[in-house]
Amino acid sequence: MRKAPVTTLNNGVEMPLLGFGVYQMDDPAECEAAVAEALRVGYRLIDTAAAYENEHAVGRAIAQSGIPRDEIFVTTKLWVQDAGYDATKAAFQRSIDRLQLDYLDLYLIHQPYSDVHGSWRAMEDLYYAEKIRAIGISNFQPDRVMDIMSFNRITPAVNQIETHPFHQRVEEEKFLIENGVQMQSWGPFAEGRNNLFSNITLKEIAEARDRTVAQVVLKWLLQRNIVAIPKSVRPGRIAENFASFGFDLSDEEMATIATIDTGESAFIDHRDPEAVKGIAAWKFDT
Ligand code: NAP
């Protein structure tokens, strides 16, 4: 079976560059079936979050796959309602219990709000206790990344941020590389917004290479050494998305894709007070 290429994190841990995201898979049976299919096809990175409320289903699919634990890279995320030192430790334990795991590969602070420093110190201690192989952050802009780096012991291994052809974040990519933080894309297809799958520029490149738009987008991310975690519940697309390595985009094609950057989020401005308010209000039973 083909394996996705890997990237090496700042602590030496290897992470697949192409994985599987499970946001908005609310039906447990659908989620379990999709993760089982992804593992069958060859994905070895699964990206979930406590806030997706599907860690149980992900855990069942992993347990039933029969794949050795050390061959699967599992990420989950800490939600804002569990911010702070003690709450983070308790939330971590609940997450790995739901996932039926005794350690996690990557634990991310999901949003850059509330007591992120207290959470980070708990995550550092869990890392030193070998309960987590790498710790990171998500949705942190460069000043917030530097804040975490400046007042703590461990530099985040990963920053997972919205990245797709309409929001390419080239300056942030440079900043993260300079500081040894692996960039990871969420929403590689912008969830189809701005008609991504019928974008003319992307379609022309895809047609010329006998690939699909989805494969071109994922390869464009992999070629920038950005980890991508596309989501799909459909077996055909799960396989299509995984077949996005094994070909190269030319410098000219990469430069052409650079021209469709809008420089703006297709979803959310994390500095907008209304966005902060909305995220703070998002609560779920743990
Ligand atoms: P996405 O992967 O950009 O897009 C998913 C959408 O594209 C779904 O509607 C899916 O529909 C469709 N799709 C997938 N493959 C396709 C293909 N080959 N052709 C046509 N349509 C296709 O969106 P996302 O799920 O928001 O992002 C990916 C992952 O990033 C998430 O699942 C989650 O793990 C992570 N994420 C993290 C954050 C964060 O704050 N850290 C935020 C959002 C997402 P079907 O399912 O019907 O195929």
mmCIF file of N, CA and C and ligand atoms in Angstrom, residues 21-23 47 52 77 110-111 138-139 160 186-191 197 214 229-234 237 240-241, ligand 1:
data_model
loop_
_atom_site.group_PDB
_atom_site.id
_atom_site.type_symbol
_atom_site.label_atom_id
_atom_site.label_comp_id
_atom_site.label_asym_id
_atom_site.label_seq_id
_atom_site.Cartn_x
_atom_site.Cartn_y
_atom_site.Cartn_z
ATOM 1 N N GLY A 21 -9.446 14.604 7.699
ATOM 2 C CA GLY A 21 -10.139 15.438 8.673
ATOM 3 C C GLY A 21 -11.566 14.972 8.871
ATOM 4 N N VAL A 22 -12.085 15.143 10.084
ATOM 5 C CA VAL A 22 -13.429 14.626 10.380
ATOM 6 C C VAL A 22 -14.378 15.680 10.954
ATOM 7 N N TYR A 23 -14.110 16.942 10.657
ATOM 8 C CA TYR A 23 -15.031 18.011 11.089
ATOM 9 C C TYR A 23 -16.362 17.853 10.345
ATOM 10 N N ASP A 47 -7.405 13.552 11.897
ATOM 11 C CA ASP A 47 -7.502 14.828 12.621
ATOM 12 C C ASP A 47 -8.919 15.018 13.151
ATOM 13 N N TYR A 52 -15.622 18.418 17.873
ATOM 14 C CA TYR A 52 -16.351 17.758 16.781
ATOM 15 C C TYR A 52 -17.316 16.696 17.330
ATOM 16 N N LYS A 77 -7.940 17.982 19.614
ATOM 17 C CA LYS A 77 -7.759 19.393 19.990
ATOM 18 C C LYS A 77 -8.539 19.724 21.255
ATOM 19 N N HIS A 110 -7.110 24.436 20.285
ATOM 20 C CA HIS A 110 -7.951 24.625 19.095
ATOM 21 C C HIS A 110 -8.089 26.092 18.684
ATOM 22 N N GLN A 111 -8.185 26.978 19.695
ATOM 23 C CA GLN A 111 -8.416 28.405 19.411
ATOM 24 C C GLN A 111 -7.525 29.265 20.307
ATOM 25 N N SER A 138 -3.582 25.932 17.074
ATOM 26 C CA SER A 138 -4.396 26.064 15.869
ATOM 27 C C SER A 138 -5.046 27.445 15.864
ATOM 28 N N ASN A 139 -5.082 28.037 14.707
ATOM 29 C CA ASN A 139 -5.699 29.361 14.526
ATOM 30 C C ASN A 139 -4.927 30.476 15.239
ATOM 31 N N GLN A 160 -2.014 24.746 13.087
ATOM 32 C CA GLN A 160 -3.023 24.350 12.084
ATOM 33 C C GLN A 160 -3.909 25.564 11.803
ATOM 34 N N TRP A 186 -6.017 23.741 7.482
ATOM 35 C CA TRP A 186 -7.394 23.219 7.603
ATOM 36 C C TRP A 186 -8.207 23.835 6.469
ATOM 37 N N GLY A 187 -9.270 23.104 6.097
ATOM 38 C CA GLY A 187 -10.104 23.592 4.993
ATOM 39 C C GLY A 187 -9.341 23.701 3.683
ATOM 40 N N PRO A 188 -8.622 22.653 3.272
ATOM 41 C CA PRO A 188 -7.801 22.760 2.048
ATOM 42 C C PRO A 188 -8.622 23.116 0.813
ATOM 43 N N PHE A 189 -9.916 22.747 0.824
ATOM 44 C CA PHE A 189 -10.788 23.071 -0.313
ATOM 45 C C PHE A 189 -11.684 24.271 0.012
ATOM 46 N N ALA A 190 -11.378 24.977 1.089
ATOM 47 C CA ALA A 190 -12.257 26.055 1.554
ATOM 48 C C ALA A 190 -13.691 25.545 1.678
ATOM 49 N N GLU A 191 -13.812 24.229 1.985
ATOM 50 C CA GLU A 191 -15.126 23.557 2.041
ATOM 51 C C GLU A 191 -15.931 23.827 0.776
ATOM 52 N N PHE A 197 -14.114 24.080 -6.608
ATOM 53 C CA PHE A 197 -13.965 22.909 -7.476
ATOM 54 C C PHE A 197 -14.215 23.228 -8.950
ATOM 55 N N ALA A 214 -9.277 18.712 -6.850
ATOM 56 C CA ALA A 214 -8.934 18.366 -5.457
ATOM 57 C C ALA A 214 -7.486 17.896 -5.367
ATOM 58 N N ILE A 229 -5.326 17.980 5.470
ATOM 59 C CA ILE A 229 -6.239 16.984 6.070
ATOM 60 C C ILE A 229 -7.644 17.133 5.467
ATOM 61 N N PRO A 230 -7.791 16.825 4.166
ATOM 62 C CA PRO A 230 -9.107 16.956 3.535
ATOM 63 C C PRO A 230 -10.142 16.050 4.197
ATOM 64 N N LYS A 231 -11.375 16.528 4.204
ATOM 65 C CA LYS A 231 -12.496 15.757 4.760
ATOM 66 C C LYS A 231 -13.399 15.292 3.629
ATOM 67 N N SER A 232 -13.850 14.048 3.684
ATOM 68 C CA SER A 232 -14.950 13.594 2.825
ATOM 69 C C SER A 232 -15.604 12.394 3.481
ATOM 70 N N VAL A 233 -16.912 12.246 3.258
ATOM 71 C CA VAL A 233 -17.603 11.047 3.745
ATOM 72 C C VAL A 233 -17.850 10.062 2.593
ATOM 73 N N ARG A 234 -17.376 10.411 1.384
ATOM 74 C CA ARG A 234 -17.679 9.570 0.220
ATOM 75 C C ARG A 234 -16.455 8.757 -0.182
ATOM 76 N N ARG A 237 -14.305 9.972 -3.166
ATOM 77 C CA ARG A 237 -13.496 11.172 -2.898
ATOM 78 C C ARG A 237 -12.387 10.890 -1.890
ATOM 79 N N GLU A 240 -9.810 9.469 -4.031
ATOM 80 C CA GLU A 240 -9.307 10.519 -4.948
ATOM 81 C C GLU A 240 -8.351 11.456 -4.208
ATOM 82 N N ASN A 241 -8.737 11.884 -3.024
ATOM 83 C CA ASN A 241 -7.921 12.846 -2.283
ATOM 84 C C ASN A 241 -6.598 12.229 -1.828
HETATM 85 P P1 NAP B 1 -12.464 20.781 3.366
HETATM 86 O O1 NAP B 1 -11.688 19.539 3.576
HETATM 87 O O2 NAP B 1 -11.825 21.968 2.749
HETATM 88 O O3 NAP B 1 -13.749 20.485 2.480
HETATM 89 C C1 NAP B 1 -14.637 19.453 2.785
HETATM 90 C C2 NAP B 1 -15.811 19.568 1.789
HETATM 91 O O4 NAP B 1 -15.358 19.277 0.463
HETATM 92 C C3 NAP B 1 -16.928 18.637 2.109
HETATM 93 O O5 NAP B 1 -18.129 19.290 1.788
HETATM 94 C C4 NAP B 1 -16.685 17.461 1.149
HETATM 95 O O6 NAP B 1 -17.937 16.854 0.841
HETATM 96 C C5 NAP B 1 -16.094 18.153 -0.050
HETATM 97 N N1 NAP B 1 -15.101 17.336 -0.778
HETATM 98 C C6 NAP B 1 -14.110 16.598 -0.248
HETATM 99 N N2 NAP B 1 -13.360 16.022 -1.209
HETATM 100 C C7 NAP B 1 -13.901 16.410 -2.384
HETATM 101 C C8 NAP B 1 -13.581 16.133 -3.747
HETATM 102 N N3 NAP B 1 -12.517 15.368 -4.055
HETATM 103 N N4 NAP B 1 -14.356 16.697 -4.711
HETATM 104 C C9 NAP B 1 -15.425 17.478 -4.396
HETATM 105 N N5 NAP B 1 -15.776 17.767 -3.119
HETATM 106 C C10 NAP B 1 -15.014 17.246 -2.123
HETATM 107 O O7 NAP B 1 -13.139 21.273 4.755
HETATM 108 P P2 NAP B 1 -12.972 20.990 6.297
HETATM 109 O O8 NAP B 1 -13.567 19.672 6.626
HETATM 110 O O9 NAP B 1 -13.506 22.159 6.992
HETATM 111 O O10 NAP B 1 -11.406 20.945 6.548
HETATM 112 C C11 NAP B 1 -10.650 19.749 6.611
HETATM 113 C C12 NAP B 1 -10.316 19.369 8.039
HETATM 114 O O11 NAP B 1 -9.605 20.413 8.695
HETATM 115 C C13 NAP B 1 -11.543 19.185 8.936
HETATM 116 O O12 NAP B 1 -12.255 18.002 8.673
HETATM 117 C C14 NAP B 1 -10.909 19.255 10.298
HETATM 118 O O13 NAP B 1 -10.254 18.053 10.621
HETATM 119 C C15 NAP B 1 -9.904 20.388 10.084
HETATM 120 N N6 NAP B 1 -10.452 21.720 10.477
HETATM 121 C C16 NAP B 1 -9.861 22.368 11.519
HETATM 122 C C17 NAP B 1 -10.308 23.622 11.909
HETATM 123 C C18 NAP B 1 -9.626 24.312 13.043
HETATM 124 O O14 NAP B 1 -10.152 25.332 13.540
HETATM 125 N N7 NAP B 1 -8.486 23.834 13.496
HETATM 126 C C19 NAP B 1 -11.379 24.230 11.242
HETATM 127 C C20 NAP B 1 -11.977 23.559 10.180
HETATM 128 C C21 NAP B 1 -11.483 22.321 9.803
HETATM 129 P P3 NAP B 1 -18.218 15.287 1.129
HETATM 130 O O15 NAP B 1 -17.855 14.990 2.562
HETATM 131 O O16 NAP B 1 -19.690 15.186 0.863
HETATM 132 O O17 NAP B 1 -17.379 14.531 0.151
#
